[in-house]
Short mmCIF file of C-alpha atoms in Angstrom, two decimals:
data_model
loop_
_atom_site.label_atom_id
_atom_site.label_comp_id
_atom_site.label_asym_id
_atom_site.label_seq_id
_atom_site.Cartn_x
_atom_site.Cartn_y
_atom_site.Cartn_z
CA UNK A 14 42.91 -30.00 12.98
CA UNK A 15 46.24 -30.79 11.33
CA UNK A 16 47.71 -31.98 14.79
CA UNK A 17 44.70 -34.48 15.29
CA UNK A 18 45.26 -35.68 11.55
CA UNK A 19 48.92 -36.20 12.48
CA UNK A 20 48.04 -38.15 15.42
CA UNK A 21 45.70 -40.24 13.08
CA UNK A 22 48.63 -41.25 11.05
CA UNK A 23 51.12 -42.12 13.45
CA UNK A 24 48.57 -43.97 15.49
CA UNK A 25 47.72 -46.06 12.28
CA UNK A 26 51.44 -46.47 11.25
CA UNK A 27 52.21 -47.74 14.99
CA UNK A 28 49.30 -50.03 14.75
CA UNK A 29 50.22 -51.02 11.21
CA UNK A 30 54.10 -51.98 12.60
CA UNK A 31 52.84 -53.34 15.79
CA UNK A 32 50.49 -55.72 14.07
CA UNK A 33 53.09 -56.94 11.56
CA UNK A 34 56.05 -57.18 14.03
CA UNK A 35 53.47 -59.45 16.48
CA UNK A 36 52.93 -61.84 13.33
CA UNK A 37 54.81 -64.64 13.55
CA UNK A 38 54.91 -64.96 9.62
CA UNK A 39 56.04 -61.52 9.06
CA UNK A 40 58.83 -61.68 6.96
CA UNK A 41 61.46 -58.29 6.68
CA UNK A 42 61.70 -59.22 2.56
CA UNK A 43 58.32 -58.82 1.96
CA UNK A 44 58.26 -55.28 3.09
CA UNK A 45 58.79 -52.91 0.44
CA UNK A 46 59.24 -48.39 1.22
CA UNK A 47 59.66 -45.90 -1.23
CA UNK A 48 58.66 -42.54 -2.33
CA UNK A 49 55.67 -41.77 -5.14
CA UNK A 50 55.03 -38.40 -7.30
CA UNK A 51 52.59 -37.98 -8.98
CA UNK A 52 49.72 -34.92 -10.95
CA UNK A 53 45.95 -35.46 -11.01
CA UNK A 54 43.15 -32.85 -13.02
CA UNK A 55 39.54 -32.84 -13.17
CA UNK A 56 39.56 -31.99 -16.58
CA UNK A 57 40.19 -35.12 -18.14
CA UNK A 58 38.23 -38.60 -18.74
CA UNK A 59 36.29 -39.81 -17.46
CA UNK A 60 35.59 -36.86 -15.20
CA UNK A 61 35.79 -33.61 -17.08
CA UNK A 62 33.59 -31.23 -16.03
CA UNK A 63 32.88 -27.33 -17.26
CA UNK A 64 31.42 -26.42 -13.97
CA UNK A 65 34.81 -26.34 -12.24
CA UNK A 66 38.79 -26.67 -12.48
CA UNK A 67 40.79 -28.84 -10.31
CA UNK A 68 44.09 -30.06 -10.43
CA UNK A 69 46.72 -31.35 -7.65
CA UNK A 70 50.05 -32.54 -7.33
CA UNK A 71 51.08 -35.61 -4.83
CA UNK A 72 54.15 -36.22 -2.95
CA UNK A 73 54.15 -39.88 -1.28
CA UNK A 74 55.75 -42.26 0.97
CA UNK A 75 54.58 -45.57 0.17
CA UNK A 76 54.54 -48.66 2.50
CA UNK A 77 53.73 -52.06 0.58
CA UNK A 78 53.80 -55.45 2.15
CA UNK A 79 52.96 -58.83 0.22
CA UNK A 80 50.65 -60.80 2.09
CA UNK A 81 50.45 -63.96 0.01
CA UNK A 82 51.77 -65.24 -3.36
CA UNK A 83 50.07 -67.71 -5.47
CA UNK A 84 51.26 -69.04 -8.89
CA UNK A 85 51.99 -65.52 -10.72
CA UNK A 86 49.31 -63.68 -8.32
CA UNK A 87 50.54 -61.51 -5.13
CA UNK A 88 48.72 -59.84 -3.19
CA UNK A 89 49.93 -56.91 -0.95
CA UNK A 90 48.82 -53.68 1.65
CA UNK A 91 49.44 -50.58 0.72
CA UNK A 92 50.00 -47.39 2.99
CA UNK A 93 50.29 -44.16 1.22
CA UNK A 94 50.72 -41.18 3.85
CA UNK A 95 50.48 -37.77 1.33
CA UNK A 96 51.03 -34.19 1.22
CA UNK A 97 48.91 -33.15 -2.12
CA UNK A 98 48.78 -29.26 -3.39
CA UNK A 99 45.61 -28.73 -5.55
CA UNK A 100 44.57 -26.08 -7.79
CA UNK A 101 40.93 -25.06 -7.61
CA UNK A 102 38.77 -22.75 -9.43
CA UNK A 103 34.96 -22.46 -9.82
CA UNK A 104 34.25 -21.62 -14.11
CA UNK A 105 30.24 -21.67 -13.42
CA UNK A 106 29.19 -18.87 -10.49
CA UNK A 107 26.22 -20.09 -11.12
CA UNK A 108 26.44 -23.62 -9.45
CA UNK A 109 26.35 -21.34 -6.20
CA UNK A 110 22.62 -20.34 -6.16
CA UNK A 111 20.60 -17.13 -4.90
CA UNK A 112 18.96 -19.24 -1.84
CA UNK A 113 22.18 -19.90 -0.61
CA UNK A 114 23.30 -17.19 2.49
CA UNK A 115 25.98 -14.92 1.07
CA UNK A 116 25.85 -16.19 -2.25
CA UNK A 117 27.16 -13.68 -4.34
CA UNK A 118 30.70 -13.22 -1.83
CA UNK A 119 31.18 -16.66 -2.17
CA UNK A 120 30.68 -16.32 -5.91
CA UNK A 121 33.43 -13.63 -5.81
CA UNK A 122 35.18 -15.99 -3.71
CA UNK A 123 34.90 -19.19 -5.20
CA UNK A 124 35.60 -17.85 -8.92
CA UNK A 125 39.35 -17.17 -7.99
CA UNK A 126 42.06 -19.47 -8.36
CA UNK A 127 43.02 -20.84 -5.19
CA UNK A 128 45.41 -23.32 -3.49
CA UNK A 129 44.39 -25.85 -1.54
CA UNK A 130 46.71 -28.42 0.89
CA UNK A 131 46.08 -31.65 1.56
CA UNK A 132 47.21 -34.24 3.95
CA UNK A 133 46.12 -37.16 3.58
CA UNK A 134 46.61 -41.35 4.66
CA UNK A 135 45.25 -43.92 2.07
CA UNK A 136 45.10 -47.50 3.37
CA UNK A 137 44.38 -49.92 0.69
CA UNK A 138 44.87 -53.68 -1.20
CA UNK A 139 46.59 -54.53 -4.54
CA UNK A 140 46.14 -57.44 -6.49
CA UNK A 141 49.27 -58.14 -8.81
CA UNK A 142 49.97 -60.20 -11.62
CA UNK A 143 53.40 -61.20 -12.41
CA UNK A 144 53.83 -61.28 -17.01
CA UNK A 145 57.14 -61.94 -17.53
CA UNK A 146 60.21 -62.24 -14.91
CA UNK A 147 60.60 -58.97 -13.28
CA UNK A 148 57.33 -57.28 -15.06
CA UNK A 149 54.09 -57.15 -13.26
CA UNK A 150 50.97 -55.05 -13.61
CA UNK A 151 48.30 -54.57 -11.02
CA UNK A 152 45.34 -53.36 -9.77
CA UNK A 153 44.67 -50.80 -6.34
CA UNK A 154 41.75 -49.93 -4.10
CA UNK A 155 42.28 -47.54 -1.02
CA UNK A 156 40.79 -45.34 1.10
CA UNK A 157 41.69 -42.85 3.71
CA UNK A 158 41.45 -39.90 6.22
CA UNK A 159 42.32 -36.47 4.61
CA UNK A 160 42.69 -32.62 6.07
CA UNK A 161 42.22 -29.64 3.29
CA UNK A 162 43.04 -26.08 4.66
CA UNK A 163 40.26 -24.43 2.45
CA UNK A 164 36.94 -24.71 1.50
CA UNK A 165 35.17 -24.98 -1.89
CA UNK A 166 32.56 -24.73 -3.03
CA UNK A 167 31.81 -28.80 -3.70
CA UNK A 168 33.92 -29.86 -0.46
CA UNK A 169 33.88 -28.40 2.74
CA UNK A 170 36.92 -27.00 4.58
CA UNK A 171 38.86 -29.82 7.25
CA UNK A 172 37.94 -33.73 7.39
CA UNK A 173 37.26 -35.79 4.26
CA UNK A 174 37.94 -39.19 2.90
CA UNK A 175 39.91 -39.97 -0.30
CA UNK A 176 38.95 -42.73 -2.24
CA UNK A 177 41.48 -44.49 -5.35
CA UNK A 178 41.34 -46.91 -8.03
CA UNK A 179 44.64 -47.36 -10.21
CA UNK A 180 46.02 -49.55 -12.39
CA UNK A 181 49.64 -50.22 -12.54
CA UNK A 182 52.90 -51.57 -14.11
CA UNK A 183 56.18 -52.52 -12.32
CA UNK A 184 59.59 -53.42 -13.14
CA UNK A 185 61.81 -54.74 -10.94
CA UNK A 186 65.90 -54.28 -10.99
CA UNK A 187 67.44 -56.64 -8.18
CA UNK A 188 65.46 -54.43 -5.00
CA UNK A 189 64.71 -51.89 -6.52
CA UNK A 190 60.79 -51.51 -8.04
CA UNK A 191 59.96 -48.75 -10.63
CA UNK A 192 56.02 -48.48 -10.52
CA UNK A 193 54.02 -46.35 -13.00
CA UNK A 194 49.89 -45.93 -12.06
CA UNK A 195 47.15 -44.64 -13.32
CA UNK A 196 44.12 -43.68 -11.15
CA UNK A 197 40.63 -41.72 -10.34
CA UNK A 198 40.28 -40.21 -7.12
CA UNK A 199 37.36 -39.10 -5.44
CA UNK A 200 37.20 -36.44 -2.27
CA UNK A 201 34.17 -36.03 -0.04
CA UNK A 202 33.01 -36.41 3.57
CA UNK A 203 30.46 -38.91 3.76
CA UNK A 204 28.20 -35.88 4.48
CA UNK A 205 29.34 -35.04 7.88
CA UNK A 206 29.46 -31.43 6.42
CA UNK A 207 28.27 -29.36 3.74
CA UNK A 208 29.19 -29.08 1.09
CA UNK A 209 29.49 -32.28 -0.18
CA UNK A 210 29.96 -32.59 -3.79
CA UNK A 211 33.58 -33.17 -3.63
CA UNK A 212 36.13 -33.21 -6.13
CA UNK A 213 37.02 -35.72 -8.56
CA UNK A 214 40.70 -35.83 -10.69
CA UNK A 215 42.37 -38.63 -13.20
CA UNK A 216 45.79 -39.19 -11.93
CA UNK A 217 49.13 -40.26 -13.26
CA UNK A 218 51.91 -41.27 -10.71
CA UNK A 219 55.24 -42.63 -10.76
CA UNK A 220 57.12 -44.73 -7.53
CA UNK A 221 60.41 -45.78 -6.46
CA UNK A 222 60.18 -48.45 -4.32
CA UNK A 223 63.40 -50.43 -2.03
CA UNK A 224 62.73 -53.68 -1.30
CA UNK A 225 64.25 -54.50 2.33
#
């Protein structure tokens, strides 16, 4: 499984730098690369659940290329390949009910504190608004493939999606970008397997981004 989620991301970066590189507009300065770190937890606004504790730490590359630039509006892609370790614990053994087969093992299961790894490829669009000079904030949407090496008991064990919104600031100092985001992320398969509940976190990241 992990081997046909690599080959998912390298196929995608390859298109991704094919694509660009056929463009005849494609310009080398609007291409920004950098790395992102960042800590997410369930138990927090808007999310906050009793039923269940989830937390996870990211480690990013980031990819960002501005498409177009209007007045003091940019817009830009936005490739975030990730290797995220989460934190998971059911509180409620309850939310895994009698009818269910082997119920009260995955109860015993479940109830433990385990550690989950994640690698996953967001693809996504930001809207940015230049304030002042070299300060901008913005606004992400992205989606993406994911692997996790363990099931839970809201989110089955192998392919997912991962869905983020965020809101951002940046600072730029000559090429370098300093980037600070908050976002929600959502986990779940589209129901390709059960379960499906998936897991939900509020996230805080920070970036260092080169502009080439």
């Amino acid at each position: 499984m992990k081997n046909r989620f690599l080959a998912v991301v390298f196929t995608t970066l390859f298109s991704f730098a094919f694509n660009f590189t056929s463009f005849a507009q494609f310009k080398k300065e609007n291409l920004k690369i950098g790395i992102s770190y960042g800590t997410g937890s369930q138990n927090k606004f808007p999310f906050n659940l009793a039923s269940y504790s989830h937390t996870v730490t990211f480690y990013k590359g980031v990819v960002n290329y501005k498409l177009s630039e209007k007045g003091r509006w940019t817009f830009e892609t936005n490739i975030e390949p990730s290797y995220n370790v989460a934190e998971h614990q059911l509180l409620n053994k309850f939310f895994i009910k009698p009818t269910e087969p082997d119920y009260q093992e995955k109860q015993d299961l479940f109830t433990q504190k385990r550690t989950i790894k994640e690698y996953v490829l967001n693809c996504g669009l930001i809207a940015r608004y230049t304030i002042y000079k070299s300060v901008s904030v913005y606004a992400l949407g992205s989606v993406g493939p994911m692997i996790s090496d363990k099931e839970t008991e809201r989110l089955a064990k192998g392919f997912a999606f991962s869905d983020i919104f965020g809101l951002g600031v940046s600072y730029g100092i000559d090429n370098i970008q300093l980037d600070a985001r908050c976002s929600v992320r959502h986990t779940s398969n589209l129901e390709t397997k059960q379960p499906n509940n998936g897991h939900n976190t509020t996230n805080i990241e920070f970036s260092i981004l080169y502009n080439l």
